[in-house]
Coordinates of C-alpha atoms in Angstrom, one line a residue:
X1 CA -68.3 42.5 -66.9
X2 CA -70.0 43.3 -63.6
X3 CA -73.2 41.6 -64.5
X4 CA -71.3 38.2 -64.9
X5 CA -70.2 38.1 -61.2
X6 CA -72.3 38.4 -58.1
X7 CA -70.7 39.0 -54.6
X8 CA -72.0 36.1 -52.5
X9 CA -71.4 38.2 -49.3
X10 CA -73.1 41.4 -50.5
X11 CA -76.0 41.4 -48.1
X12 CA -74.0 39.6 -45.3
X13 CA -72.1 42.8 -44.8
X14 CA -75.2 44.3 -43.3
X15 CA -74.7 42.0 -40.4
X16 CA -71.9 44.3 -39.3
X17 CA -74.6 46.6 -38.1
X18 CA -75.6 44.0 -35.5
X19 CA -72.6 45.0 -33.4
X20 CA -73.7 48.6 -32.7
X21 CA -77.2 47.2 -31.8
X22 CA -75.8 45.4 -28.8
X23 CA -76.9 47.9 -26.2
X24 CA -80.5 47.9 -27.6
X25 CA -80.5 44.1 -27.6
X26 CA -79.2 44.1 -24.0
X27 CA -81.9 46.6 -22.9
X28 CA -84.7 44.8 -24.6
X29 CA -83.7 41.3 -23.3
X30 CA -83.2 42.7 -19.8
X31 CA -86.5 44.4 -19.8
X32 CA -88.3 41.4 -21.3
X33 CA -86.8 38.8 -18.9
X34 CA -85.8 40.8 -15.8
X35 CA -82.4 39.0 -15.9
X36 CA -79.5 41.3 -15.3
X37 CA -77.1 39.0 -17.1
X38 CA -78.3 40.5 -20.4
X39 CA -76.6 43.8 -19.6
X40 CA -73.4 41.7 -20.3
X41 CA -74.6 40.7 -23.7
X42 CA -71.6 42.2 -25.5
X43 CA -69.2 39.9 -23.7
X44 CA -71.5 36.9 -24.2
X45 CA -71.8 37.6 -27.9
X46 CA -68.1 38.4 -28.4
X47 CA -66.5 35.6 -26.3
X48 CA -69.1 32.8 -26.6
X49 CA -71.5 33.2 -29.5
X50 CA -69.2 34.5 -32.2
X51 CA -66.5 31.9 -31.6
X52 CA -69.2 29.2 -31.9
X53 CA -70.4 30.8 -35.1
X54 CA -66.9 30.8 -36.6
X55 CA -66.8 27.0 -36.1
X56 CA -70.4 26.4 -37.3
X57 CA -70.4 28.7 -40.4
X58 CA -66.9 27.7 -41.6
X59 CA -64.5 29.5 -44.0
X60 CA -64.5 31.0 -47.4
X61 CA -61.2 31.5 -49.4
X62 CA -62.9 32.5 -52.6
X63 CA -61.6 35.8 -54.1
X64 CA -63.5 38.2 -56.4
X65 CA -62.1 37.9 -60.0
X66 CA -59.3 40.4 -60.8
X67 CA -61.4 41.9 -63.6
X68 CA -64.1 43.1 -61.2
X69 CA -62.0 44.6 -58.4
X70 CA -62.2 48.2 -59.7
X71 CA -65.9 47.9 -60.3
X72 CA -66.5 46.3 -56.9
X73 CA -64.6 49.0 -55.1
X74 CA -66.7 51.6 -56.8
X75 CA -70.1 50.3 -55.5
X76 CA -71.3 52.8 -53.0
X77 CA -73.6 50.3 -51.2
X78 CA -70.5 48.9 -49.4
X79 CA -69.5 52.3 -48.2
X80 CA -73.0 52.9 -46.7
X81 CA -72.6 49.6 -44.8
X82 CA -69.8 51.2 -42.9
X83 CA -71.3 54.7 -42.7
X84 CA -74.4 53.4 -41.0
X85 CA -72.3 52.0 -38.2
X86 CA -71.7 55.4 -36.7
X87 CA -75.2 56.7 -36.0
X88 CA -76.1 53.4 -34.4
X89 CA -72.8 53.5 -32.4
X90 CA -73.6 56.9 -30.9
X91 CA -77.3 56.2 -30.4
X92 CA -76.3 53.2 -28.3
X93 CA -73.8 55.3 -26.3
X94 CA -76.6 57.9 -25.6
X95 CA -78.9 55.1 -24.6
X96 CA -76.3 53.8 -22.2
X97 CA -75.8 57.2 -20.6
X98 CA -79.5 57.4 -20.0
X99 CA -79.6 53.9 -18.5
X100 CA -76.6 54.6 -16.3
X101 CA -78.2 57.6 -14.8
X102 CA -82.0 57.0 -15.0
X103 CA -82.5 53.4 -15.7
X104 CA -82.5 52.1 -12.1
X105 CA -79.6 49.7 -12.8
X106 CA -77.4 48.2 -10.1
X107 CA -73.7 48.9 -10.1
X108 CA -73.1 45.4 -11.5
X109 CA -75.7 45.9 -14.3
X110 CA -74.1 49.3 -15.1
X111 CA -70.7 47.7 -15.4
X112 CA -72.0 45.0 -17.7
X113 CA -73.6 47.6 -19.9
X114 CA -70.3 49.6 -19.9
X115 CA -68.4 46.6 -21.2
X116 CA -71.1 45.9 -23.8
X117 CA -70.7 49.5 -25.0
X118 CA -67.0 48.9 -24.9
X119 CA -67.4 46.1 -27.4
X120 CA -69.3 48.5 -29.7
X121 CA -66.5 51.1 -29.3
X122 CA -63.8 48.5 -29.9
X123 CA -65.4 47.3 -33.2
X124 CA -66.0 51.0 -33.9
X125 CA -62.2 51.3 -34.1
X126 CA -62.3 48.7 -36.8
X127 CA -64.9 50.8 -38.7
X128 CA -62.6 53.8 -38.2
X129 CA -59.7 51.7 -39.5
X130 CA -61.6 51.0 -42.7
X131 CA -62.6 54.6 -43.2
X132 CA -59.3 56.1 -42.1
X133 CA -57.4 54.5 -45.0
X134 CA -59.5 56.1 -47.6
X135 CA -58.5 59.2 -49.7
X136 CA -61.9 60.9 -49.4
X137 CA -61.8 63.7 -46.7
X138 CA -65.4 62.9 -45.6
X139 CA -64.5 59.3 -44.8
X140 CA -61.3 60.3 -42.9
X141 CA -63.5 62.7 -40.8
X142 CA -65.9 59.9 -40.1
X143 CA -62.9 57.8 -39.0
X144 CA -62.0 60.4 -36.3
X145 CA -65.7 60.5 -35.2
X146 CA -65.8 56.7 -34.8
X147 CA -62.6 56.9 -32.7
X148 CA -63.9 59.6 -30.3
X149 CA -65.9 57.2 -28.2
X150 CA -62.8 55.3 -27.1
X151 CA -60.4 58.4 -26.9
X152 CA -58.1 56.6 -29.3
X153 CA -57.8 59.3 -31.9
X154 CA -54.1 59.0 -32.3
X155 CA -54.7 55.6 -33.9
X156 CA -55.7 57.6 -37.0
X157 CA -52.1 58.8 -37.4
X158 CA -50.1 56.0 -35.9
X159 CA -51.8 53.1 -37.8
X160 CA -51.5 54.7 -41.2
X161 CA -48.1 56.3 -41.0
X162 CA -46.5 54.2 -38.3
X163 CA -47.7 50.6 -38.2
X164 CA -48.0 50.2 -42.0
X165 CA -44.4 51.3 -42.3
X166 CA -42.9 49.3 -39.5
X167 CA -45.2 46.3 -39.4
X168 CA -43.6 42.9 -38.5
X169 CA -40.4 44.5 -37.2
X170 CA -39.2 45.0 -33.6
X171 CA -39.6 48.7 -34.0
X172 CA -43.3 48.5 -34.4
X173 CA -45.2 48.7 -31.0
X174 CA -48.3 47.1 -32.6
X175 CA -46.5 44.0 -33.8
X176 CA -46.3 41.3 -31.1
X177 CA -43.3 39.1 -30.6
X178 CA -43.0 35.3 -30.3
X179 CA -43.0 34.5 -26.6
X180 CA -44.6 37.9 -25.6
X181 CA -47.9 37.5 -23.7
X182 CA -50.8 39.8 -24.6
X183 CA -50.7 41.2 -21.0
X184 CA -47.1 42.3 -21.6
X185 CA -47.9 43.5 -25.2
X186 CA -50.9 45.6 -24.1
X187 CA -49.0 48.4 -22.2
X188 CA -46.1 48.3 -24.7
X189 CA -48.5 48.8 -27.6
X190 CA -50.7 51.4 -25.9
X191 CA -47.8 53.6 -24.8
X192 CA -45.7 53.0 -27.9
X193 CA -48.5 53.8 -30.3
X194 CA -49.5 56.9 -28.5
X195 CA -45.9 58.2 -28.4
X196 CA -45.3 57.2 -32.1
X197 CA -48.5 58.9 -33.2
X198 CA -47.5 62.1 -31.5
X199 CA -44.0 62.1 -32.9
X200 CA -45.2 61.4 -36.4
X201 CA -47.7 64.3 -36.4
X202 CA -45.1 66.6 -34.7
X203 CA -42.6 65.8 -37.5
X204 CA -45.3 66.4 -40.2
X205 CA -46.0 69.8 -38.9
X206 CA -42.3 70.6 -38.4
X207 CA -41.6 70.0 -42.1
X208 CA -43.8 73.1 -42.8
X209 CA -42.3 75.1 -40.0
X210 CA -45.2 74.7 -37.6
X211 CA -45.2 73.6 -34.0
X212 CA -47.3 70.8 -32.6
X213 CA -49.6 72.8 -30.3
X214 CA -52.2 73.8 -32.8
X215 CA -55.7 72.6 -33.9
X216 CA -54.2 71.4 -37.2
X217 CA -52.4 68.7 -35.2
X218 CA -54.5 65.6 -36.1
X219 CA -53.7 63.9 -32.8
X220 CA -54.8 66.9 -30.8
X221 CA -58.0 67.6 -32.8
X222 CA -58.9 63.9 -32.6
X223 CA -58.5 63.9 -28.8
X224 CA -60.4 67.2 -28.7
X225 CA -63.4 65.3 -30.3
X226 CA -63.3 62.8 -27.4
X227 CA -63.1 65.6 -24.8
X228 CA -66.0 67.4 -26.4
X229 CA -68.0 64.2 -26.6
X230 CA -67.5 63.3 -23.0
X231 CA -68.2 66.9 -21.9
X232 CA -71.5 67.0 -23.8
X233 CA -72.5 63.6 -22.3
X234 CA -71.6 64.8 -18.8
X235 CA -73.6 68.0 -19.2
X236 CA -76.6 66.1 -20.6
X237 CA -76.6 63.2 -18.1
X238 CA -74.5 64.3 -15.1
X239 CA -71.0 63.4 -13.9
X240 CA -72.0 60.0 -12.7
X241 CA -71.6 58.8 -16.3
X242 CA -67.9 59.4 -16.3
X243 CA -66.7 56.2 -14.6
X244 CA -68.7 54.1 -17.0
X245 CA -67.5 56.2 -20.0
X246 CA -63.9 55.5 -18.8
X247 CA -64.6 51.7 -18.5
X248 CA -66.1 51.4 -22.0
X249 CA -63.2 53.4 -23.5
X250 CA -60.5 51.4 -21.9
X251 CA -62.2 48.1 -22.8
X252 CA -62.8 49.3 -26.3
X253 CA -59.3 50.2 -27.1
X254 CA -58.0 47.0 -25.4
X255 CA -60.0 45.1 -28.0
X256 CA -58.2 46.9 -30.7
X257 CA -54.9 46.0 -29.0
X258 CA -55.7 42.3 -28.7
X259 CA -56.5 42.2 -32.4
X260 CA -53.2 43.9 -33.0
X261 CA -51.6 41.2 -30.9
X262 CA -52.8 38.3 -33.0
X263 CA -52.4 39.9 -36.4
X264 CA -48.6 39.7 -36.7
X265 CA -47.6 37.5 -33.7
X266 CA -44.0 36.4 -34.1
X267 CA -43.7 37.4 -37.8
X268 CA -40.6 39.3 -38.9
X269 CA -39.5 41.0 -42.1
X270 CA -35.9 40.0 -42.7
X271 CA -33.2 42.5 -43.4
X272 CA -31.8 42.8 -47.0
X273 CA -28.2 43.1 -47.9
X274 CA -28.6 46.9 -47.7
X275 CA -29.6 46.6 -44.1
X276 CA -33.2 47.7 -44.8
X277 CA -36.2 45.5 -44.0
X278 CA -37.6 43.5 -46.9
X279 CA -40.9 44.6 -48.4
X280 CA -44.0 43.6 -46.5
X281 CA -45.6 40.6 -48.2
X282 CA -48.5 38.2 -47.5
X283 CA -46.2 36.2 -45.2
X284 CA -46.1 38.9 -42.6
X285 CA -49.7 38.9 -41.4
X286 CA -51.8 36.1 -39.9
X287 CA -55.0 35.7 -41.9
X288 CA -58.4 34.0 -41.3
X289 CA -61.2 33.2 -43.8
X290 CA -63.8 32.4 -41.1
X291 CA -66.9 33.9 -42.5
X292 CA -68.7 34.9 -39.3
X293 CA -65.9 37.1 -38.0
X294 CA -65.1 38.5 -41.4
X295 CA -68.6 39.8 -42.1
X296 CA -68.7 41.4 -38.7
X297 CA -65.3 43.0 -39.1
X298 CA -65.4 44.1 -42.7
X299 CA -62.8 41.6 -43.9
X300 CA -60.2 42.7 -41.4
X301 CA -59.0 39.1 -41.3
X302 CA -57.8 39.3 -44.9
X303 CA -55.0 41.2 -43.4
X304 CA -52.2 40.5 -45.8
X305 CA -54.0 42.1 -48.8
X306 CA -54.8 45.0 -46.6
X307 CA -51.1 45.6 -45.8
X308 CA -50.3 45.2 -49.5
X309 CA -53.1 47.6 -50.6
X310 CA -54.1 49.8 -47.6
X311 CA -56.6 51.9 -49.5
X312 CA -58.4 48.9 -51.0
X313 CA -62.0 48.7 -49.8
X314 CA -62.9 45.7 -47.6
X315 CA -65.2 44.0 -50.1
X316 CA -62.4 43.6 -52.6
X317 CA -59.7 42.2 -50.2
X318 CA -58.3 38.8 -51.3
X319 CA -57.0 35.6 -49.7
X320 CA -53.4 34.5 -50.4
X321 CA -52.4 30.9 -50.2
X322 CA -48.9 31.9 -49.0
X323 CA -50.2 33.8 -46.0
X324 CA -50.0 32.1 -42.6
X325 CA -53.5 31.1 -41.5
X326 CA -54.9 31.3 -38.0
X327 CA -56.7 28.2 -36.7
X328 CA -59.9 30.1 -36.2
X329 CA -61.5 33.6 -36.5
X330 CA -60.5 36.6 -34.5
X331 CA -63.3 36.0 -32.0
X332 CA -61.8 32.7 -30.9
X333 CA -58.2 33.9 -31.1
X334 CA -59.0 36.9 -28.8
X335 CA -60.2 34.4 -26.1
X336 CA -57.0 32.4 -26.5
X337 CA -54.8 35.5 -26.3
X338 CA -56.2 36.3 -22.9
X339 CA -54.9 33.0 -21.6
X340 CA -51.1 32.9 -22.4
X341 CA -50.6 29.2 -21.9
X342 CA -53.4 28.4 -24.3
X343 CA -52.1 30.9 -26.8
X344 CA -48.6 29.6 -26.7
X345 CA -49.8 26.0 -27.1
X346 CA -51.8 26.9 -30.2
X347 CA -49.7 29.6 -31.9
X348 CA -46.0 29.1 -31.0
X349 CA -45.7 25.9 -33.0
X350 CA -47.3 27.6 -36.0
X351 CA -44.8 30.5 -35.9
X352 CA -42.0 28.0 -35.7
X353 CA -43.4 25.9 -38.6
X354 CA -43.9 29.1 -40.7
X355 CA -40.1 29.6 -40.5
X356 CA -39.3 26.0 -41.2
X357 CA -38.1 25.4 -37.6
X358 CA -35.6 28.4 -37.7
X359 CA -36.8 30.4 -34.8
X360 CA -34.0 32.9 -35.3
X361 CA -36.0 34.3 -38.3
X362 CA -39.0 35.1 -36.1
X363 CA -39.7 38.4 -34.2
X364 CA -38.6 37.0 -30.8
X365 CA -39.4 38.6 -27.5
X366 CA -36.1 39.8 -25.8
X367 CA -35.1 37.5 -23.0
X368 CA -37.1 34.5 -24.4
X369 CA -34.2 33.1 -26.5
X370 CA -33.4 30.2 -24.2
X371 CA -37.1 29.0 -24.3
X372 CA -36.9 28.6 -28.0
X373 CA -33.3 27.3 -28.2
X374 CA -31.9 30.5 -29.9
X375 CA -28.6 32.1 -29.0
X376 CA -29.1 35.5 -27.5

């Protein structure tokens, strides 16, 4: 069976390791040319080069045959493509700390490097996302380790047990609403996700008669990893690294949140006759088959299948024709999300068309009813 089908993307997945190489690329180019602009390589690649690649490389909606899915998920090669991200991620962070303290960089150069490291940390959250959904304890531990750089360890709890339950409903802080700008969504999602993660873990412990203030609390022990990491880096390189560690962490988790923003924008699960929300289907996530973004993000853009099958490994995720499709890959859509008028111009009409013109069926931002002609 398996010998009759070949994964056309098999070796493309190794390109995902280009992302944690960003600080090494930046250092090499800056040293070679003397141009400080290369310390900002992460932003240039993320916001300029990758959107262009999405347009040039195109899309791929081909699915692996159903008969090979189990075999494909069992291939350990694909797991090692994600495992290898972590040592490169932390080698780059250590290099950045050395450059911030002993590299003779200007404050502007240090800030550019911090944002480049933040890109790595942000994509590292996506790697943590892939690992954190798996049943193997070693992969779940690696997920926490990947999250430590950005201090976003509560994502490990909130995403799996919160977002996947409440996705595409007004109760989910990580599902954006029609008419809601990214800049309004960002603090709502950051605070809402943190609070939700804490309450979910507190409730889990309470069911076995335990309080939340213990090392077995997966939110606290994930945050402890971040505290230990930052303490070790401070001891090794000095307290002057702390402002730049803070910059990269905030920028890193803001990249996660802008991806959250575009994944379910305006989409709403309807209530059934019983008053409960309908089952999450392919129609409740925005998808993209742009090859360039997908190979760098481990098929995150095949988001509908991920919500239908959260433990399914990235190489086996499928495209669904009924899923609403983004006009481009995540790299392009992130840029649009930062500019609300552009985002609304591109996406609002797609949300409305998805619901056949009936805006009342969308997840609408409170106070925006008049804009879309809906009774409050």
